[in-house]
Amino acid sequence: MALQKPKGTQDILPAEAAKWQYVEEFVRQTFKRYRYGEIRTPMFEHYEVISRSVGDTTDIVTKEMYDFYDKGERHITLRPEGTAPVVRSFVENKLFAPEVQKPVKLYYIGSMFRYERPQAGRLREFHQVGVEAFGSVNPATDVETIAMAYQLFCDLGIKDIVLHLNTLGSPASRAAYRQALIDYLLPMKDQLSKDSQRRLEENPLRVLDSKEKEDKQAVENAPSILDYLDAESQAHFDAVREMLEALEIPYIIDTNMVRGLDYYNHTIFEFITKMDQLELTICAGGRYDGLVEYFGGPATPGFGFGLGLERLLLILDKQGIVLPIEDQLDLYIAVLGEAANSKALQLVQAVRQQGFSAERDVLNRKIKAQFKSADTFGARTILTLGESEVEAGHVILKNNQTRQEIEVSFEELSTNFAGLLEQLQ
Ligand code: ATP
Ligand code: MG
């Protein structure tokens, strides 16, 4: 056991890593168009950075934290999510200063850690890309950010993702709703799961977020937050809806969605897809206007989302979407005998230095096995290098698909491989 990977973690091997690289690059390019800049924060934080901002009664903080005391007796946790660390950094680095252009738009890509029960799309170390925009109360910022996630899914060719939209309103709206929810749930307290009975006292909105069957049943006819919005909250929500419609982004209103973190207000959303009967959230986020102040900065509104990369790759796979991953080999050199060993090395190096990919045999294998490797690698061109070729200073370069051949000198291979490829088109 101890010499295997920890439960809930993954080794990502080269073929799979190529998909990760593709998706990450795709995401970076998309974010760039929306003018987000990358931020890299530490993989671990002081426990308090996460605990109170994400919420002392949330599952993440009560059950899922990888926390420990380091050798200096500091209470540390591996980060379970990206927003709190980014807000911490925003304040610590004074990105609220007037000379920094607003809104400040940041994105991150990296590992997150949660002690969960591992299953498909649920790991203990997983990866998120996420974005945070600071400094705008404009509902257009909410919609621009949601639209960016939507564009990612569309451009990757993912189908059947549904945008769930809700609002938590202003703190006052939320407080009024909280009371209404308590009044509704209290008479059926005994029917709730153990966890939710506790949640009812500590943080009743969390009951709406429960995945337990009995809780889901109990909240089916729960009062809706939409009936408790004050005028400002209503106006913000209406504007978000109008703008989504103007961009023709389909959505459904889901008043039982509250998100698993406490720092949100106003707009919250999730992109949800069905997989093998299971509902899986790929991307989730919302507005958090109080969080910068909580970290000691000046009142600054925020909006962001987190998107799970394992889940994104899982859905691409399930929907049969093949990513256009390039893995081409421009030249394979079959090597015959010790006399050609050093020259083969010089030639692959020279071709690589010209910007092409090249491989050669290093195992002194039979020629047939070498040609087979070239085919497996999908080599565009191939040449065979033996003692006589080394002495003559030229070889036959062959197009591995058309079988067309030309005689070329080592000099040409070393200085003009591009030209040779063109001749062999
Ligand atoms: P869930 O309800 O599925 O537990 P969550 O509300 O805890 O999700 P968030 O904290 O909003 O999730 O994280 C944003 C995204 O990160 C999720 O939508 C999901 O794609 C991904 N994610 C969250 N937890 C995990 C995990 N344990 N393994 C893999 N991906 C995860
Ligand atoms: Mg969770």
Coordinates of N, CA and C and ligand atoms in Angstrom, one line a residue, residues 60 64 80-81 114 116 121-128 209 211 259-261 264 270-271 280-285 306-312, ligand 1:
I60 N -16.4 21.6 2.9 CA -15.0 21.8 2.6 C -14.2 22.0 3.9
E64 N -13.2 18.3 4.7 CA -12.4 18.0 3.5 C -11.0 18.6 3.5
P80 N -7.9 24.0 -0.8 CA -9.0 23.2 -1.3 C -9.7 23.9 -2.5
E81 N -9.4 25.2 -2.6 CA -10.1 26.0 -3.7 C -9.2 27.2 -4.0
R114 N -8.8 18.0 -1.5 CA -10.0 17.9 -0.6 C -10.1 16.4 -0.2
E116 N -12.0 13.8 0.2 CA -13.4 13.3 -0.2 C -13.4 11.8 -0.5
G121 N -14.7 11.5 -11.3 CA -14.8 13.0 -11.3 C -14.7 13.6 -9.9
R122 N -14.3 12.8 -8.9 CA -14.1 13.3 -7.6 C -12.8 12.7 -7.0
L123 N -11.8 13.5 -6.8 CA -10.5 13.1 -6.4 C -10.1 13.8 -5.1
R124 N -9.0 13.4 -4.6 CA -8.5 14.1 -3.4 C -7.5 15.2 -3.8
E125 N -6.7 14.9 -4.8 CA -6.0 16.0 -5.5 C -6.6 16.1 -6.9
F126 N -7.2 17.3 -7.1 CA -7.8 17.5 -8.5 C -7.3 18.9 -9.0
H127 N -7.6 19.2 -10.2 CA -7.1 20.4 -10.8 C -8.2 21.3 -11.2
Q128 N -8.0 22.6 -10.9 CA -9.0 23.6 -11.4 C -8.3 24.7 -12.2
D209 N -28.1 22.4 -0.4 CA -26.9 22.0 -1.1 C -26.7 20.5 -0.9
K211 N -26.6 16.5 -0.7 CA -26.8 15.5 -1.8 C -27.6 14.3 -1.2
R259 N -24.5 26.7 -3.7 CA -23.1 26.5 -3.8 C -22.5 26.1 -2.4
G260 N -21.4 25.4 -2.5 CA -20.8 24.8 -1.3 C -19.9 25.8 -0.5
L261 N -19.9 27.1 -0.8 CA -19.0 28.0 -0.1 C -19.8 29.2 0.4
Y264 N -20.4 33.8 -1.1 CA -21.1 34.3 -2.3 C -22.3 35.3 -1.9
E270 N -23.9 27.4 -11.9 CA -23.1 26.2 -12.1 C -23.4 25.7 -13.6
F271 N -22.4 25.2 -14.2 CA -22.6 24.4 -15.5 C -22.7 23.0 -15.1
L280 N -23.3 16.1 -12.8 CA -21.9 16.5 -12.4 C -21.7 18.0 -12.7
T281 N -21.3 18.7 -11.8 CA -21.0 20.1 -12.0 C -19.6 20.3 -12.5
I282 N -19.4 20.9 -13.7 CA -18.1 21.1 -14.2 C -17.5 22.4 -13.8
C283 N -18.4 23.4 -13.7 CA -17.9 24.8 -13.5 C -18.9 25.5 -12.6
A284 N -18.4 26.2 -11.6 CA -19.3 26.9 -10.7 C -18.6 28.1 -10.1
G285 N -19.5 29.1 -9.9 CA -19.0 30.4 -9.3 C -20.0 31.4 -9.0
G306 N -14.7 28.5 -10.6 CA -13.7 27.4 -10.7 C -14.2 26.3 -11.6
L307 N -13.3 25.7 -12.4 CA -13.7 24.7 -13.3 C -12.8 23.5 -13.1
G308 N -13.5 22.3 -12.9 CA -12.7 21.1 -12.7 C -12.1 20.5 -13.9
L309 N -10.8 20.4 -14.0 CA -10.2 19.9 -15.3 C -10.4 18.4 -15.4
E310 N -10.4 17.6 -14.3 CA -10.7 16.2 -14.5 C -12.1 15.9 -15.0
R311 N -13.0 16.7 -14.5 CA -14.4 16.6 -15.0 C -14.5 17.0 -16.5
L312 N -13.8 18.1 -16.8 CA -13.9 18.5 -18.2 C -13.3 17.4 -19.1
Ligands
ATP1 P1 -19.5 19.2 -5.8 O1 -20.9 19.7 -5.5 O2 -19.5 18.3 -7.0 O3 -18.8 18.6 -4.6 P2 -18.3 21.7 -5.2 O4 -19.5 22.6 -5.1 O5 -17.7 21.1 -4.0 O6 -18.7 20.4 -6.2 P3 -16.6 23.8 -6.1 O7 -16.0 24.0 -4.8 O8 -17.6 24.8 -6.6 O9 -17.3 22.3 -6.2 O10 -15.4 23.6 -7.2 C1 -15.6 24.0 -8.5 C2 -15.4 22.8 -9.5 O11 -14.2 22.0 -9.1 C3 -16.5 21.8 -9.4 O12 -17.5 22.2 -10.2 C4 -15.8 20.5 -10.0 O13 -15.7 20.6 -11.4 C5 -14.4 20.7 -9.4 N1 -14.3 19.8 -8.2 C6 -14.7 20.1 -7.0 N2 -14.3 19.1 -6.1 C7 -13.7 18.2 -6.9 C8 -13.1 16.9 -6.6 N3 -13.1 16.4 -5.4 N4 -12.6 16.2 -7.6 C9 -12.6 16.7 -8.9 N5 -13.1 17.9 -9.2 C10 -13.7 18.6 -8.2

